[in-house]
mmCIF file of C-alpha atoms and ligand atoms in Angstrom:
data_model
loop_
_atom_site.group_PDB
_atom_site.id
_atom_site.type_symbol
_atom_site.label_atom_id
_atom_site.label_comp_id
_atom_site.label_asym_id
_atom_site.label_seq_id
_atom_site.Cartn_x
_atom_site.Cartn_y
_atom_site.Cartn_z
ATOM 1 C CA UNK I 1 1.441 40.607 18.497
ATOM 2 C CA UNK I 2 3.426 37.379 19.545
ATOM 3 C CA UNK I 3 6.932 38.060 21.394
ATOM 4 C CA UNK I 4 9.975 37.349 19.116
ATOM 5 C CA UNK I 5 12.533 36.385 21.957
ATOM 6 C CA UNK I 6 12.434 34.954 25.417
ATOM 7 C CA UNK I 7 10.074 32.220 24.561
ATOM 8 C CA UNK I 8 8.854 29.968 26.903
ATOM 9 C CA UNK I 9 7.020 26.504 25.932
ATOM 10 C CA UNK I 10 4.010 27.975 25.264
ATOM 11 C CA UNK I 11 4.914 31.352 23.508
ATOM 12 C CA UNK I 12 7.244 29.265 21.343
ATOM 13 C CA UNK I 13 4.471 27.576 19.737
ATOM 14 C CA UNK I 14 2.222 30.542 19.120
ATOM 15 C CA UNK I 15 5.274 32.428 17.394
ATOM 16 C CA UNK I 16 5.955 29.302 15.131
ATOM 17 C CA UNK I 17 2.096 29.374 14.227
ATOM 18 C CA UNK I 18 2.493 33.110 13.644
ATOM 19 C CA UNK I 19 5.509 32.449 11.499
ATOM 20 C CA UNK I 20 3.519 30.461 8.880
ATOM 21 C CA UNK I 21 0.590 33.083 9.020
ATOM 22 C CA UNK I 22 1.385 34.639 5.742
ATOM 23 C CA UNK I 23 1.780 31.377 3.868
ATOM 24 C CA UNK I 24 0.086 32.247 0.398
ATOM 25 C CA UNK I 25 -1.433 28.842 -0.140
ATOM 26 C CA UNK I 26 -4.281 28.017 2.473
ATOM 27 C CA UNK I 27 -3.695 24.534 2.455
ATOM 28 C CA UNK I 28 0.195 24.508 3.020
ATOM 29 C CA UNK I 29 -0.545 26.936 5.601
ATOM 30 C CA UNK I 30 -3.096 24.619 7.495
ATOM 31 C CA UNK I 31 -0.870 21.864 7.118
ATOM 32 C CA UNK I 32 2.190 23.676 8.395
ATOM 33 C CA UNK I 33 0.298 25.153 11.344
ATOM 34 C CA UNK I 34 -1.320 21.708 12.335
ATOM 35 C CA UNK I 35 2.064 20.032 11.963
ATOM 36 C CA UNK I 36 3.504 22.670 14.505
ATOM 37 C CA UNK I 37 0.647 22.084 16.784
ATOM 38 C CA UNK I 38 0.605 18.512 17.068
ATOM 39 C CA UNK I 39 4.540 18.152 16.857
ATOM 40 C CA UNK I 40 4.917 20.668 19.794
ATOM 41 C CA UNK I 41 2.237 18.767 21.843
ATOM 42 C CA UNK I 42 4.082 15.611 21.138
ATOM 43 C CA UNK I 43 7.277 16.853 22.336
ATOM 44 C CA UNK I 44 5.698 18.576 25.556
ATOM 45 C CA UNK I 45 3.939 15.198 25.912
ATOM 46 C CA UNK I 46 7.334 13.059 25.791
ATOM 47 C CA UNK I 47 9.700 15.605 27.157
ATOM 48 C CA UNK I 48 12.658 14.202 25.279
ATOM 49 C CA UNK I 49 16.080 14.729 26.569
ATOM 50 C CA UNK I 50 18.680 16.110 24.145
ATOM 51 C CA UNK I 51 20.014 12.753 23.778
ATOM 52 C CA UNK I 52 16.576 11.419 22.942
ATOM 53 C CA UNK I 53 15.886 14.028 20.265
ATOM 54 C CA UNK I 54 19.293 13.404 18.709
ATOM 55 C CA UNK I 55 18.235 9.743 18.410
ATOM 56 C CA UNK I 56 15.040 10.526 16.780
ATOM 57 C CA UNK I 57 16.823 12.528 14.236
ATOM 58 C CA UNK I 58 19.134 9.853 13.827
ATOM 59 C CA UNK I 59 16.589 7.286 13.240
ATOM 60 C CA UNK I 60 14.757 9.284 10.852
ATOM 61 C CA UNK I 61 17.935 10.192 8.781
ATOM 62 C CA UNK I 62 19.011 6.573 8.911
ATOM 63 C CA UNK I 63 15.304 5.847 7.659
ATOM 64 C CA UNK I 64 16.146 8.181 4.524
ATOM 65 C CA UNK I 65 19.781 6.478 3.877
ATOM 66 C CA UNK I 66 18.029 3.205 3.958
ATOM 67 C CA UNK I 67 15.930 4.375 0.731
ATOM 68 C CA UNK I 68 17.083 3.744 -2.718
ATOM 69 C CA UNK I 69 15.482 2.991 -6.190
ATOM 70 C CA UNK I 70 13.905 -0.299 -5.024
ATOM 71 C CA UNK I 71 13.697 -0.026 -1.047
ATOM 72 C CA UNK I 72 11.371 2.497 0.428
ATOM 73 C CA UNK I 73 12.006 2.799 4.214
ATOM 74 C CA UNK I 74 9.483 5.875 4.780
ATOM 75 C CA UNK I 75 6.713 4.095 3.202
ATOM 76 C CA UNK I 76 7.674 0.927 5.573
ATOM 77 C CA UNK I 77 7.664 3.528 8.470
ATOM 78 C CA UNK I 78 4.046 4.898 7.352
ATOM 79 C CA UNK I 79 2.853 1.205 7.229
ATOM 80 C CA UNK I 80 3.872 -0.016 10.581
ATOM 81 C CA UNK I 81 2.733 3.143 12.219
ATOM 82 C CA UNK I 82 -0.922 2.559 10.601
ATOM 83 C CA UNK I 83 -0.718 6.053 9.141
ATOM 84 C CA UNK I 84 -0.657 4.445 5.520
ATOM 85 C CA UNK I 85 -4.089 2.873 6.586
ATOM 86 C CA UNK I 86 -5.336 5.829 8.085
ATOM 87 C CA UNK I 87 -4.964 7.807 5.056
ATOM 88 C CA UNK I 88 -6.384 4.836 2.896
ATOM 89 C CA UNK I 89 -9.255 4.986 5.441
ATOM 90 C CA UNK I 90 -10.136 8.764 5.275
ATOM 91 C CA UNK I 91 -9.861 8.845 1.502
ATOM 92 C CA UNK I 92 -12.252 5.494 1.232
ATOM 93 C CA UNK I 93 -14.944 7.560 2.647
ATOM 94 C CA UNK I 94 -14.768 9.399 -0.835
ATOM 95 C CA UNK I 95 -15.503 6.135 -2.870
ATOM 96 C CA UNK I 96 -18.171 4.627 -0.816
ATOM 97 C CA UNK I 97 -19.488 2.509 -3.871
ATOM 98 C CA UNK I 98 -15.976 1.096 -4.764
ATOM 99 C CA UNK I 99 -14.411 -1.835 -3.866
ATOM 100 C CA UNK I 100 -12.582 -1.422 -0.505
ATOM 101 C CA UNK I 101 -8.879 0.261 -0.803
ATOM 102 C CA UNK I 102 -5.825 -0.642 1.028
ATOM 103 C CA UNK I 103 -2.150 -0.092 1.340
ATOM 104 C CA UNK I 104 0.182 0.429 -1.570
ATOM 105 C CA UNK I 105 3.040 -1.096 0.253
ATOM 106 C CA UNK I 106 6.718 -0.316 -0.700
ATOM 107 C CA UNK I 107 7.227 -2.923 -3.588
ATOM 108 C CA UNK I 108 5.437 -0.926 -6.377
ATOM 109 C CA UNK I 109 8.685 0.280 -7.569
ATOM 110 C CA UNK I 110 9.212 -1.071 -10.837
ATOM 111 C CA UNK I 111 6.984 -0.884 -13.616
ATOM 112 C CA UNK I 112 5.043 -4.104 -14.418
ATOM 113 C CA UNK I 113 5.492 -5.483 -17.615
ATOM 114 C CA UNK I 114 2.339 -5.338 -20.116
ATOM 115 C CA UNK I 115 0.918 -8.879 -20.453
ATOM 116 C CA UNK I 116 -1.496 -10.669 -22.241
ATOM 117 C CA UNK I 117 -5.084 -12.215 -21.030
ATOM 118 C CA UNK I 118 -3.788 -15.475 -19.342
ATOM 119 C CA UNK I 119 -0.196 -15.042 -18.918
ATOM 120 C CA UNK I 120 1.619 -16.243 -16.272
ATOM 121 C CA UNK I 121 3.129 -13.072 -14.379
ATOM 122 C CA UNK I 122 5.508 -15.241 -12.062
ATOM 123 C CA UNK I 123 6.989 -17.484 -14.910
ATOM 124 C CA UNK I 124 10.239 -17.326 -13.140
ATOM 125 C CA UNK I 125 8.902 -18.734 -9.717
ATOM 126 C CA UNK I 126 8.172 -22.376 -8.441
ATOM 127 C CA UNK I 127 5.202 -23.512 -6.788
ATOM 128 C CA UNK I 128 1.584 -24.093 -6.929
ATOM 129 C CA UNK I 129 -0.220 -22.092 -9.298
ATOM 130 C CA UNK I 130 -3.422 -20.173 -8.998
ATOM 131 C CA UNK I 131 -5.693 -18.638 -11.901
ATOM 132 C CA UNK I 132 -6.829 -15.283 -11.127
ATOM 133 C CA UNK I 133 -9.790 -14.298 -12.679
ATOM 134 C CA UNK I 134 -12.000 -10.974 -12.504
ATOM 135 C CA UNK I 135 -14.256 -8.012 -13.843
ATOM 136 C CA UNK I 136 -13.696 -4.369 -13.206
ATOM 137 C CA UNK I 137 -17.207 -3.001 -12.887
ATOM 138 C CA UNK I 138 -19.271 0.289 -12.201
ATOM 139 C CA UNK I 139 -21.020 0.596 -9.024
ATOM 140 C CA UNK I 140 -24.086 -0.617 -11.168
ATOM 141 C CA UNK I 141 -22.300 -3.760 -12.248
ATOM 142 C CA UNK I 142 -21.812 -2.537 -15.724
ATOM 143 C CA UNK I 143 -18.308 -3.998 -17.352
ATOM 144 C CA UNK I 144 -15.637 -1.257 -17.696
ATOM 145 C CA UNK I 145 -13.650 -1.970 -20.739
ATOM 146 C CA UNK I 146 -10.046 -1.167 -21.358
ATOM 147 C CA UNK I 147 -9.291 -0.459 -17.596
ATOM 148 C CA UNK I 148 -5.806 -1.161 -16.657
ATOM 149 C CA UNK I 149 -4.963 -3.820 -14.062
ATOM 150 C CA UNK I 150 -1.780 -3.601 -12.612
ATOM 151 C CA UNK I 151 -0.773 -6.403 -10.243
ATOM 152 C CA UNK I 152 2.171 -7.503 -8.174
ATOM 153 C CA UNK I 153 2.940 -10.103 -5.490
ATOM 154 C CA UNK I 154 5.633 -12.222 -3.594
ATOM 155 C CA UNK I 155 6.316 -15.581 -4.857
ATOM 156 C CA UNK I 156 5.665 -18.957 -2.899
ATOM 157 C CA UNK I 157 8.792 -18.134 -0.428
ATOM 158 C CA UNK I 158 7.385 -14.604 0.085
ATOM 159 C CA UNK I 159 9.679 -12.563 -1.580
ATOM 160 C CA UNK I 160 9.316 -9.872 -4.177
ATOM 161 C CA UNK I 161 11.294 -9.661 -7.588
ATOM 162 C CA UNK I 162 13.139 -6.398 -6.111
ATOM 163 C CA UNK I 163 14.528 -8.296 -3.036
ATOM 164 C CA UNK I 164 16.232 -11.100 -4.996
ATOM 165 C CA UNK I 165 18.204 -9.548 -7.649
ATOM 166 C CA UNK I 166 19.943 -12.408 -9.760
ATOM 167 C CA UNK I 167 17.355 -14.804 -8.452
ATOM 168 C CA UNK I 168 14.124 -13.390 -9.737
ATOM 169 C CA UNK I 169 14.178 -11.112 -12.986
ATOM 170 C CA UNK I 170 12.556 -7.719 -12.365
ATOM 171 C CA UNK I 171 8.850 -8.129 -13.494
ATOM 172 C CA UNK I 172 8.569 -11.433 -12.189
ATOM 173 C CA UNK I 173 5.296 -11.524 -9.971
ATOM 174 C CA UNK I 174 3.976 -8.463 -11.738
ATOM 175 C CA UNK I 175 1.853 -7.757 -14.821
ATOM 176 C CA UNK I 176 -0.126 -4.879 -16.724
ATOM 177 C CA UNK I 177 -3.648 -6.174 -18.051
ATOM 178 C CA UNK I 178 -6.323 -4.400 -19.818
ATOM 179 C CA UNK I 179 -9.921 -5.547 -19.424
ATOM 180 C CA UNK I 180 -11.913 -6.962 -22.218
ATOM 181 C CA UNK I 181 -15.233 -6.278 -23.659
ATOM 182 C CA UNK I 182 -16.866 -7.758 -20.859
ATOM 183 C CA UNK I 183 -14.627 -5.684 -18.227
ATOM 184 C CA UNK I 184 -12.732 -8.965 -17.813
ATOM 185 C CA UNK I 185 -9.152 -9.756 -16.828
ATOM 186 C CA UNK I 186 -7.374 -13.000 -16.259
ATOM 187 C CA UNK I 187 -3.727 -14.180 -15.178
ATOM 188 C CA UNK I 188 -1.949 -17.277 -13.987
ATOM 189 C CA UNK I 189 0.617 -17.013 -11.147
ATOM 190 C CA UNK I 190 2.062 -18.976 -8.051
ATOM 191 C CA UNK I 191 -0.119 -18.813 -4.712
ATOM 192 C CA UNK I 192 1.461 -16.132 -3.140
ATOM 193 C CA UNK I 193 2.536 -16.884 0.683
ATOM 194 C CA UNK I 194 2.348 -14.725 3.626
ATOM 195 C CA UNK I 195 5.859 -13.098 4.138
ATOM 196 C CA UNK I 196 7.629 -10.952 6.874
ATOM 197 C CA UNK I 197 8.145 -6.959 5.753
ATOM 198 C CA UNK I 198 11.824 -6.092 5.522
ATOM 199 C CA UNK I 199 13.488 -5.868 8.993
ATOM 200 C CA UNK I 200 16.897 -5.251 8.249
ATOM 201 C CA UNK I 201 16.421 -1.467 8.863
ATOM 202 C CA UNK I 202 15.405 1.268 11.005
ATOM 203 C CA UNK I 203 11.592 0.058 10.724
ATOM 204 C CA UNK I 204 12.695 -3.869 11.726
ATOM 205 C CA UNK I 205 14.457 -2.134 14.874
ATOM 206 C CA UNK I 206 11.276 -0.270 15.834
ATOM 207 C CA UNK I 207 9.222 -3.415 15.555
ATOM 208 C CA UNK I 208 12.066 -5.379 17.409
ATOM 209 C CA UNK I 209 12.039 -2.730 20.028
ATOM 210 C CA UNK I 210 8.002 -3.198 20.473
ATOM 211 C CA UNK I 211 8.104 -6.932 20.124
ATOM 212 C CA UNK I 212 5.961 -6.890 17.110
ATOM 213 C CA UNK I 213 5.929 -9.485 14.359
ATOM 214 C CA UNK I 214 6.667 -8.331 11.082
ATOM 215 C CA UNK I 215 4.388 -10.664 9.079
ATOM 216 C CA UNK I 216 1.777 -9.849 6.386
ATOM 217 C CA UNK I 217 -0.788 -12.504 5.197
ATOM 218 C CA UNK I 218 -0.874 -13.844 1.889
ATOM 219 C CA UNK I 219 -2.018 -11.135 -0.751
ATOM 220 C CA UNK I 220 -2.000 -9.894 -4.524
ATOM 221 C CA UNK I 221 -1.801 -6.245 -4.785
ATOM 222 C CA UNK I 222 -3.896 -4.506 -7.774
ATOM 223 C CA UNK I 223 -3.899 -0.815 -8.909
ATOM 224 C CA UNK I 224 -7.046 -0.637 -11.240
ATOM 225 C CA UNK I 225 -7.311 2.629 -13.316
ATOM 226 C CA UNK I 226 -9.802 3.820 -15.977
ATOM 227 C CA UNK I 227 -10.605 7.196 -17.426
ATOM 228 C CA UNK I 228 -13.486 8.658 -15.676
ATOM 229 C CA UNK I 229 -13.200 6.674 -12.538
ATOM 230 C CA UNK I 230 -11.158 7.136 -9.254
ATOM 231 C CA UNK I 231 -8.143 4.969 -9.208
ATOM 232 C CA UNK I 232 -8.283 1.982 -6.720
ATOM 233 C CA UNK I 233 -5.137 0.706 -4.825
ATOM 234 C CA UNK I 234 -6.038 -2.376 -3.006
ATOM 235 C CA UNK I 235 -5.147 -6.242 -2.429
ATOM 236 C CA UNK I 236 -6.984 -9.366 -2.359
ATOM 237 C CA UNK I 237 -6.022 -11.728 0.686
ATOM 238 C CA UNK I 238 -5.724 -15.641 0.767
ATOM 239 C CA UNK I 239 -8.342 -17.003 2.836
ATOM 240 C CA UNK I 240 -7.051 -19.248 5.565
ATOM 241 C CA UNK I 241 -3.565 -17.198 5.422
ATOM 242 C CA UNK I 242 -1.816 -17.120 8.531
ATOM 243 C CA UNK I 243 -1.768 -13.317 9.995
ATOM 244 C CA UNK I 244 -5.105 -12.130 8.397
ATOM 245 C CA UNK I 245 -6.132 -11.269 12.046
ATOM 246 C CA UNK I 246 -2.434 -9.520 13.085
ATOM 247 C CA UNK I 247 -1.011 -7.991 9.677
ATOM 248 C CA UNK I 248 1.966 -5.919 10.768
ATOM 249 C CA UNK I 249 0.479 -2.998 8.510
ATOM 250 C CA UNK I 250 -2.947 -3.020 9.522
ATOM 251 C CA UNK I 251 -4.388 -3.330 5.882
ATOM 252 C CA UNK I 252 -6.646 -6.427 6.025
ATOM 253 C CA UNK I 253 -10.274 -5.682 5.376
ATOM 254 C CA UNK I 254 -12.865 -8.638 5.581
ATOM 255 C CA UNK I 255 -14.293 -7.653 1.985
ATOM 256 C CA UNK I 256 -11.012 -8.401 0.476
ATOM 257 C CA UNK I 257 -10.539 -11.869 1.848
ATOM 258 C CA UNK I 258 -10.915 -14.153 -1.082
ATOM 259 C CA UNK I 259 -11.202 -17.809 -1.185
ATOM 260 C CA UNK I 260 -8.804 -19.758 -3.558
ATOM 261 C CA UNK I 261 -10.911 -22.498 -4.544
ATOM 262 C CA UNK I 262 -9.081 -25.705 -5.753
ATOM 263 C CA UNK I 263 -9.789 -27.010 -9.374
ATOM 264 C CA UNK I 264 -9.322 -30.850 -9.923
ATOM 265 C CA UNK I 265 -10.186 -30.884 -13.572
ATOM 266 C CA UNK I 266 -7.811 -31.804 -16.080
ATOM 267 C CA UNK I 267 -9.423 -30.121 -18.797
ATOM 268 C CA UNK I 268 -9.535 -26.668 -16.926
ATOM 269 C CA UNK I 269 -5.892 -27.355 -16.227
ATOM 270 C CA UNK I 270 -5.136 -28.055 -20.031
ATOM 271 C CA UNK I 271 -7.062 -25.193 -21.170
ATOM 272 C CA UNK I 272 -5.058 -22.735 -18.996
ATOM 273 C CA UNK I 273 -1.545 -24.268 -19.502
ATOM 274 C CA UNK I 274 -1.537 -25.594 -16.224
ATOM 275 C CA UNK I 275 -1.059 -28.577 -14.042
ATOM 276 C CA UNK I 276 -3.982 -30.113 -12.250
ATOM 277 C CA UNK I 277 -4.589 -29.374 -9.413
ATOM 278 C CA UNK I 278 -4.716 -25.523 -9.233
ATOM 279 C CA UNK I 279 -6.565 -23.015 -7.252
ATOM 280 C CA UNK I 280 -8.865 -20.507 -8.740
ATOM 281 C CA UNK I 281 -9.575 -16.876 -7.020
ATOM 282 C CA UNK I 282 -12.431 -14.882 -8.842
ATOM 283 C CA UNK I 283 -13.000 -11.161 -8.098
ATOM 284 C CA UNK I 284 -15.038 -8.245 -9.217
ATOM 285 C CA UNK I 285 -13.161 -4.818 -8.600
ATOM 286 C CA UNK I 286 -15.770 -1.960 -8.295
ATOM 287 C CA UNK I 287 -14.678 1.591 -9.583
ATOM 288 C CA UNK I 288 -16.011 4.734 -8.321
ATOM 289 C CA UNK I 289 -16.868 7.440 -10.931
ATOM 290 C CA UNK I 290 -14.987 10.424 -10.765
ATOM 291 C CA UNK I 291 -16.940 13.559 -9.643
ATOM 292 C CA UNK I 292 -18.527 15.085 -12.620
ATOM 293 C CA UNK I 293 -16.240 17.689 -13.725
ATOM 294 C CA UNK I 294 -19.137 20.357 -13.855
ATOM 295 C CA UNK I 295 -17.392 23.073 -11.745
ATOM 296 C CA UNK I 296 -15.752 25.097 -14.591
ATOM 297 C CA UNK I 297 -12.213 26.483 -13.860
ATOM 298 C CA UNK I 298 -13.475 29.938 -14.888
ATOM 299 C CA UNK I 299 -16.275 30.290 -12.511
HETATM 300 C C1 BEZ Q 1 3.380 -4.873 0.950
HETATM 301 O O1 BEZ Q 1 2.324 -5.641 0.836
HETATM 302 O O2 BEZ Q 1 3.812 -5.261 -0.368
HETATM 303 C C2 BEZ Q 1 3.723 -4.283 1.994
HETATM 304 C C3 BEZ Q 1 2.902 -3.616 2.648
HETATM 305 C C4 BEZ Q 1 3.283 -2.705 3.486
HETATM 306 C C5 BEZ Q 1 4.767 -2.789 3.960
HETATM 307 C C6 BEZ Q 1 5.345 -3.888 3.602
HETATM 308 C C7 BEZ Q 1 5.043 -4.478 2.461
HETATM 309 FE FE1 FE Q 2 2.648 -7.111 -0.550
#
């Protein structure tokens, strides 16, 4: 039996592990014990002074205090440490036939307004326009009708609506679409710009201390959902954008880099309510069917 007093640095770890031994839920028990092992090993590795550990607590406190309804500093911290992308990558292995997933990021914090096919999601923004067309498909290439396609993006200057209250209305750069009988969706927007992630909080201080740049390559976010399929959270990245090879949050996958092709046809522009020239990105988004729910809950 583990001693319950006078711990040294290794019996202490055993005692904490033991304290979680009777956690009823097996997954919670596994997580708490693994957290204990890794956290104690981390502390043994870095041997923090009392002041350093206090600074670490202050850092996490400041991270929490920076969060509000439209600012999520903990997601940002997870992103710059590569943890968000690690979680994505481990889960991606479960959806091998789907379009690659990538990070959610901290800006999916207001509901996207429902829009009609062809709408301009960035009507309040200036800048060169793009037309984004695509289809939501099964791995066999069949259309998924009635899928929900939630999109959000920064504007030409690299800002999301929530970063510019009073300049951009909430919902600018965002839209919720439903795929048609061909599994197709389409929308107009501004060509997104690369941008720095927010650096005016604890995450910015971390990047600064490490002399890391804060930039993300230009991209558009998507969450695609349909009954009977696994949700897909992903981006398309604009081919040729700066920072494709050094994304601050490690989220670039080559399969998601998309060429925006310049269309110079005045006729095409007029048909889409656009000025010529405009950029066109065409993408297929493939969803993984959910595992068949054959395992009956009673058995
Ligand atoms: C984003 O793409 O919105 C994002 C992702 C991770 C960190 C910051 C921003
Ligand atoms: Fe983004």
